Amino acid sequence: MMSYPYQINSLEAYHKAWNKSVDDPEGFWGEVASHFHWKKPWEKVLEWNFREPSVKWFQGAELNITENCLDRHLADKASQPAIIWEPNNPEEHHRLITYAQLYAKVVQFSHVLKNNGVKKGDRVCLYMGMIPELAIAVLACARVGAIHSVIFGGFSAQSIADRLQDAQAGFIITCDGAFRGAKDIPLKSVIDDALVSCPFVQRVIVYTHTRTAVSMIKGRDVWWEDEVRKVETAGNPDFPAETMDAEDPLFILYTSGSTGKPKGVVHTCGGYMVYTNYTFVNVFQYQPREIHFCTADIGWITGHSYIVYGPLSAGATTLLFEGIPTYPDAGRFWDIIDKFKVNILYTAPTAIRSLMAFGLGPVQNKDLSSLRVLGTVGEPINEEAWNWYNENIGKGNCPIVDTWWQTETGGVLISNLAGITPSKASYATLPMPGVQPLLLDEKGNEITANNVTGNLCIRAPWPSTLRTTYGDHDRCRTNYFATYPDLYFTGDGAYRDENGFYRITGRVDDVLNVSGHRIGTAEVENAINMHAGVVESAVVGYPHDVKGQGIYAFVIYSGTHGDESMVRKDITATVSRIIGPIAKPDKIQLVSGLPKTRSGKIMRRILRKVAEGELENIGDTSTLLDPGVVQEIIKGKI
Ligand code: PRX
């Protein structure tokens, strides 16, 4: 018997499903959605136009996603682990949280939120490490109908403040600190710095994890444990899940674009639930009781969709790992896989490349025979890394799914289905049912031939299409739906081979992908320009062996403070302070001018060539205001 009625089990079934999803999207998704728990059924499956844009799935339906992730599993999975948590320090105990326990904890924390004034529609910011309490807090927000905004632990106080202000988030859930490898990151202290400019924040709930000393401000800050105790004293009453409209927002997740300001991507309850579950079950071909290990951080979309909502709505066991792949040594992932007999490993190419660099020593003497499926996400995977993963981790027995998608898409859009549809090294391959990719040329014409490269667009909505960018709908329109009329523009380029398989070639806009982290060049430039001695800067990406892309900054510096190496360090510290350590430039070249056109536009094409080391092939510089500046930049290349 099939475990999920909508799980695709053959290549033929895939083609059938895809065709049906295109011919009759409402019939197709209506059928899939009928396997979920709705408080009230929908009146219409889909209504949309990409001009506004307006995308509405399952209109009129009411639900709460946590009833699908928790309550409905209590009948047959109460004692099955929902979450396995592996701490940063392998000497410490792991935790197993069953569905019954997770349900109880989420109910309990829902009361805590309510007791602290959180209501449906309120924005709640979560800034925590990778501990079960983060998942519990996410689910409790969803249960009370609050909109969560999880901020990755590597962002600075300034970045947090920007996000809090944008969302007008009145509530924060954080920890004293987080462990990451040998580091202990003082999260609450970073929050305290952020809150200097956010007087509208009325409550900060602090979970004790690292036992780092923290300041607790009377009237504003409370301890998680104290608040939970109050609920226990009240006898742990049940918490009926708030009734949500299918199109009510579920969460905001900030991501970088080509402007300096991160965008708050908004996903809604119904469509996001259906699509993350559907893709989880189909891409990984999840089988009941298997252990799914996604190594992403819940601070990114991959963690939202494939650690929390997709797996839990499917009644899966999801493994949450607090640490990093190289601590205490480069065998950490493989030890975890053996310890828990992990069946599915979903990780980023950057992690694979960094582990490859340690050679085969850390993989030898590891069993890894529990693995059935391997996955990658976040950036293009080069063939060498794909082969290494396939041979040394999958031992040639595990299909690799190369999943292409974005924060904005909510779930996987292009990927092979493990063991069902063919895979090809460095190709994401075929679209998921419901997804219609197409390639466009520079002029906006569709390219219908195969063996071509173009700008990747999607023709019609899938259930977890982003609905808006928080507080600025027009920004959503201009960013994603205005470049090509009636199409969603991904910002990525892609190649399509003779079989119609897609290979993502990378961003075609000013967005960098550094170790799978999405960073806007304009954001980094803004941060560099905050440094007192900086006149102007231009940031481009360059190929980096481990990170995929590195950050190369060209900086006009007029300050007099310190020698060049000190200036570079100061600039790096500034970026770290303004955005966070993830955006630190790998290379900073001080220059006296930047290549500009007569109208004052920086010619990044030239800077990209320099950063990539293509010095012989710089291209036409005749339209530059001062072509001489290019020679100087070439001479000073790092
Ligand atoms: O450029 C693509 C790249 O990551 C971008 C999306 O980044 P983000 O919103 O942070 O989400 C990452 C996790 C889904 C895309 O525009 N990308 C993502 N997956 C792949 C990829 N590039 C190549 N292959 C992939 N499998």
mmCIF file of C-alpha atoms and ligand atoms in Angstrom, residues 253-256 265 296 300-303 306 346 349 376-381 401-412 414-415 426-428 456 488 490-493 503-509 511-513 516-519 549, ligand 1:
data_model
loop_
_atom_site.group_PDB
_atom_site.id
_atom_site.type_symbol
_atom_site.label_atom_id
_atom_site.label_comp_id
_atom_site.label_asym_id
_atom_site.label_seq_id
_atom_site.Cartn_x
_atom_site.Cartn_y
_atom_site.Cartn_z
ATOM 1 C CA LEU A 253 11.036 35.554 5.881
ATOM 2 C CA TYR A 254 13.485 38.254 4.891
ATOM 3 C CA THR A 255 15.707 37.671 1.914
ATOM 4 C CA SER A 256 18.132 39.688 -0.168
ATOM 5 C CA VAL A 265 8.647 37.445 1.666
ATOM 6 C CA ALA A 296 19.915 23.796 6.931
ATOM 7 C CA TRP A 300 16.379 30.041 6.145
ATOM 8 C CA ILE A 301 13.515 28.857 3.978
ATOM 9 C CA THR A 302 14.985 25.353 3.673
ATOM 10 C CA GLY A 303 14.634 24.919 7.422
ATOM 11 C CA TYR A 306 11.980 20.827 5.075
ATOM 12 C CA TYR A 346 19.585 16.997 2.630
ATOM 13 C CA PRO A 349 26.921 21.904 -1.919
ATOM 14 C CA THR A 376 21.327 19.202 -2.247
ATOM 15 C CA VAL A 377 19.964 22.725 -2.200
ATOM 16 C CA GLY A 378 20.890 26.368 -2.239
ATOM 17 C CA GLU A 379 23.415 26.710 -5.037
ATOM 18 C CA PRO A 380 24.602 24.962 -8.143
ATOM 19 C CA ILE A 381 26.477 21.757 -7.364
ATOM 20 C CA VAL A 401 18.021 15.020 -5.652
ATOM 21 C CA ASP A 402 19.299 18.419 -6.747
ATOM 22 C CA THR A 403 16.473 20.667 -5.615
ATOM 23 C CA TRP A 404 16.163 24.119 -7.119
ATOM 24 C CA TRP A 405 13.922 26.638 -5.414
ATOM 25 C CA GLN A 406 13.918 29.956 -3.541
ATOM 26 C CA THR A 407 12.622 31.712 -0.441
ATOM 27 C CA GLU A 408 9.931 33.152 -2.671
ATOM 28 C CA THR A 409 8.821 29.783 -4.028
ATOM 29 C CA GLY A 410 8.309 28.277 -0.557
ATOM 30 C CA GLY A 411 9.048 24.766 -1.793
ATOM 31 C CA VAL A 412 11.059 22.884 -4.409
ATOM 32 C CA ILE A 414 12.620 21.859 -10.093
ATOM 33 C CA SER A 415 14.143 18.574 -8.956
ATOM 34 C CA SER A 426 24.661 19.235 -11.709
ATOM 35 C CA TYR A 427 21.132 19.298 -13.154
ATOM 36 C CA ALA A 428 17.994 20.025 -11.123
ATOM 37 C CA LEU A 456 14.313 31.275 -15.925
ATOM 38 C CA TYR A 488 7.201 35.028 -12.344
ATOM 39 C CA THR A 490 13.218 33.919 -10.721
ATOM 40 C CA GLY A 491 16.374 36.034 -11.046
ATOM 41 C CA ASP A 492 18.217 32.861 -12.103
ATOM 42 C CA GLY A 493 19.629 31.794 -15.418
ATOM 43 C CA ARG A 503 20.606 23.140 -15.001
ATOM 44 C CA ILE A 504 20.629 26.318 -12.953
ATOM 45 C CA THR A 505 23.544 28.505 -13.986
ATOM 46 C CA GLY A 506 23.259 31.082 -11.183
ATOM 47 C CA ARG A 507 21.811 34.509 -10.531
ATOM 48 C CA VAL A 508 21.489 36.957 -13.373
ATOM 49 C CA ASP A 509 20.870 39.894 -11.025
ATOM 50 C CA VAL A 511 22.510 38.830 -5.834
ATOM 51 C CA LEU A 512 25.398 36.692 -4.591
ATOM 52 C CA ASN A 513 25.206 33.163 -3.306
ATOM 53 C CA GLY A 516 24.382 28.972 -0.042
ATOM 54 C CA HIS A 517 23.558 32.270 1.701
ATOM 55 C CA ARG A 518 21.863 34.842 -0.439
ATOM 56 C CA ILE A 519 23.436 38.283 -0.164
ATOM 57 C CA GLN A 549 30.974 32.463 -4.665
HETATM 58 O O1 PRX B 1 20.237 31.073 -7.327
HETATM 59 C C1 PRX B 1 19.372 30.074 -6.861
HETATM 60 C C2 PRX B 1 20.037 29.336 -5.719
HETATM 61 O O2 PRX B 1 19.593 29.949 -4.532
HETATM 62 C C3 PRX B 1 18.694 31.012 -4.820
HETATM 63 C C4 PRX B 1 17.624 31.096 -3.783
HETATM 64 O O3 PRX B 1 18.188 31.402 -2.551
HETATM 65 P P1 PRX B 1 17.307 31.365 -1.239
HETATM 66 O O4 PRX B 1 16.058 32.149 -1.444
HETATM 67 O O5 PRX B 1 18.171 31.755 -0.104
HETATM 68 O O6 PRX B 1 16.856 29.871 -1.087
HETATM 69 C C5 PRX B 1 17.825 28.881 -0.971
HETATM 70 C C6 PRX B 1 17.192 27.568 -0.639
HETATM 71 C C7 PRX B 1 16.018 27.175 -1.437
HETATM 72 C C8 PRX B 1 18.151 30.678 -6.182
HETATM 73 O O7 PRX B 1 17.651 31.820 -6.834
HETATM 74 N N1 PRX B 1 19.672 27.917 -5.706
HETATM 75 C C9 PRX B 1 18.827 27.299 -4.866
HETATM 76 N N2 PRX B 1 18.793 25.981 -5.108
HETATM 77 C C10 PRX B 1 19.621 25.746 -6.138
HETATM 78 C C11 PRX B 1 20.180 26.985 -6.520
HETATM 79 N N3 PRX B 1 21.041 27.080 -7.548
HETATM 80 C C12 PRX B 1 21.365 25.950 -8.205
HETATM 81 N N4 PRX B 1 20.886 24.742 -7.890
HETATM 82 C C13 PRX B 1 20.020 24.583 -6.869
HETATM 83 N N5 PRX B 1 19.575 23.375 -6.555
#
